[in-house]
């Protein structure tokens, strides 16, 4: 095998990358922000009961002020 054939085989083995820089490069991966995810989870757990209470109160107010249908207040005078 001649020197040119050895160089060509080496270039093919390296993926046609003549310098070996790509093999040594380490890709830096950012870690998962578990603390931020946990904080958001805690905020949702704390806020959920208040949101449910507000939703139920709003639904009740809307049902009480409904003038159409069978759920309307019977004490109002019909004109």
mmCIF file of C-alpha atoms in Angstrom:
data_model
loop_
_atom_site.group_PDB
_atom_site.id
_atom_site.type_symbol
_atom_site.label_atom_id
_atom_site.label_comp_id
_atom_site.label_asym_id
_atom_site.label_seq_id
_atom_site.Cartn_x
_atom_site.Cartn_y
_atom_site.Cartn_z
ATOM 1 C CA UNK A 1 0.000 0.000 0.000
ATOM 2 C CA UNK A 2 1.441 3.345 -0.999
ATOM 3 C CA UNK A 3 1.443 6.455 1.138
ATOM 4 C CA UNK A 4 -1.306 8.040 -1.003
ATOM 5 C CA UNK A 5 -3.543 4.995 -0.517
ATOM 6 C CA UNK A 6 -2.881 5.094 3.242
ATOM 7 C CA UNK A 7 -3.815 8.791 3.358
ATOM 8 C CA UNK A 8 -6.994 8.153 1.337
ATOM 9 C CA UNK A 9 -7.996 5.267 3.628
ATOM 10 C CA UNK A 10 -7.335 7.428 6.677
ATOM 11 C CA UNK A 11 -9.450 10.255 5.224
ATOM 12 C CA UNK A 12 -12.322 7.818 4.526
ATOM 13 C CA UNK A 13 -12.080 6.413 8.046
ATOM 14 C CA UNK A 14 -12.256 9.899 9.526
ATOM 15 C CA UNK A 15 -15.325 10.738 7.462
ATOM 16 C CA UNK A 16 -13.411 12.963 5.056
ATOM 17 C CA UNK A 17 -12.512 15.226 7.946
ATOM 18 C CA UNK A 18 -8.812 15.828 7.508
ATOM 19 C CA UNK A 19 -8.257 17.152 10.995
ATOM 20 C CA UNK A 20 -9.434 15.110 13.980
ATOM 21 C CA UNK A 21 -10.994 18.128 15.684
ATOM 22 C CA UNK A 22 -14.561 16.799 15.463
ATOM 23 C CA UNK A 23 -13.724 13.684 17.471
ATOM 24 C CA UNK A 24 -12.460 15.611 20.475
ATOM 25 C CA UNK A 25 -15.274 18.175 20.688
ATOM 26 C CA UNK A 26 -17.681 17.534 23.548
ATOM 27 C CA UNK A 27 -21.186 18.899 23.100
ATOM 28 C CA UNK A 28 -22.156 20.848 26.190
ATOM 29 C CA UNK A 29 -25.670 19.909 27.261
ATOM 30 C CA UNK A 30 -27.589 22.267 29.480
ATOM 31 C CA UNK A 31 -29.116 20.557 32.520
ATOM 32 C CA UNK A 32 -32.868 20.362 33.035
ATOM 33 C CA UNK A 33 -34.011 23.228 35.312
ATOM 34 C CA UNK A 34 -35.601 21.004 37.951
ATOM 35 C CA UNK A 35 -35.778 23.773 40.538
ATOM 36 C CA UNK A 36 -37.811 26.016 38.227
ATOM 37 C CA UNK A 37 -40.101 23.131 37.276
ATOM 38 C CA UNK A 38 -40.640 22.318 40.954
ATOM 39 C CA UNK A 39 -41.365 25.945 41.802
ATOM 40 C CA UNK A 40 -43.977 26.180 39.049
ATOM 41 C CA UNK A 41 -45.561 22.957 40.317
ATOM 42 C CA UNK A 42 -45.773 24.327 43.864
ATOM 43 C CA UNK A 43 -47.319 27.572 42.615
ATOM 44 C CA UNK A 44 -49.982 25.626 40.709
ATOM 45 C CA UNK A 45 -50.734 23.455 43.735
ATOM 46 C CA UNK A 46 -51.163 26.515 45.953
ATOM 47 C CA UNK A 47 -53.241 28.474 43.413
ATOM 48 C CA UNK A 48 -55.604 25.639 42.406
ATOM 49 C CA UNK A 49 -57.969 25.798 45.438
ATOM 50 C CA UNK A 50 -58.372 29.561 45.034
ATOM 51 C CA UNK A 51 -59.093 29.190 41.328
ATOM 52 C CA UNK A 52 -61.687 26.488 41.983
ATOM 53 C CA UNK A 53 -63.367 28.649 44.629
ATOM 54 C CA UNK A 54 -63.470 31.645 42.285
ATOM 55 C CA UNK A 55 -64.864 29.515 39.455
ATOM 56 C CA UNK A 56 -67.616 28.052 41.618
ATOM 57 C CA UNK A 57 -68.556 31.506 42.938
ATOM 58 C CA UNK A 58 -68.740 32.923 39.442
ATOM 59 C CA UNK A 59 -70.862 30.026 38.192
ATOM 60 C CA UNK A 60 -73.225 30.465 41.134
ATOM 61 C CA UNK A 61 -73.565 34.215 40.505
ATOM 62 C CA UNK A 62 -74.259 33.622 36.838
ATOM 63 C CA UNK A 63 -76.875 30.971 37.632
ATOM 64 C CA UNK A 64 -78.594 33.264 40.145
ATOM 65 C CA UNK A 65 -78.780 36.157 37.691
ATOM 66 C CA UNK A 66 -79.993 34.005 34.801
ATOM 67 C CA UNK A 67 -83.343 35.344 33.610
ATOM 68 C CA UNK A 68 -84.086 32.662 31.052
ATOM 69 C CA UNK A 69 -84.935 29.058 31.708
ATOM 70 C CA UNK A 70 -85.993 27.147 34.792
ATOM 71 C CA UNK A 71 -83.003 28.184 36.883
ATOM 72 C CA UNK A 72 -84.091 31.837 37.113
ATOM 73 C CA UNK A 73 -85.150 33.436 40.360
ATOM 74 C CA UNK A 74 -88.893 32.990 40.995
ATOM 75 C CA UNK A 75 -89.218 36.085 43.222
ATOM 76 C CA UNK A 76 -88.800 38.614 40.418
ATOM 77 C CA UNK A 77 -91.942 40.180 38.931
ATOM 78 C CA UNK A 78 -92.546 39.426 35.316
ATOM 79 C CA UNK A 79 -93.575 42.478 33.342
#
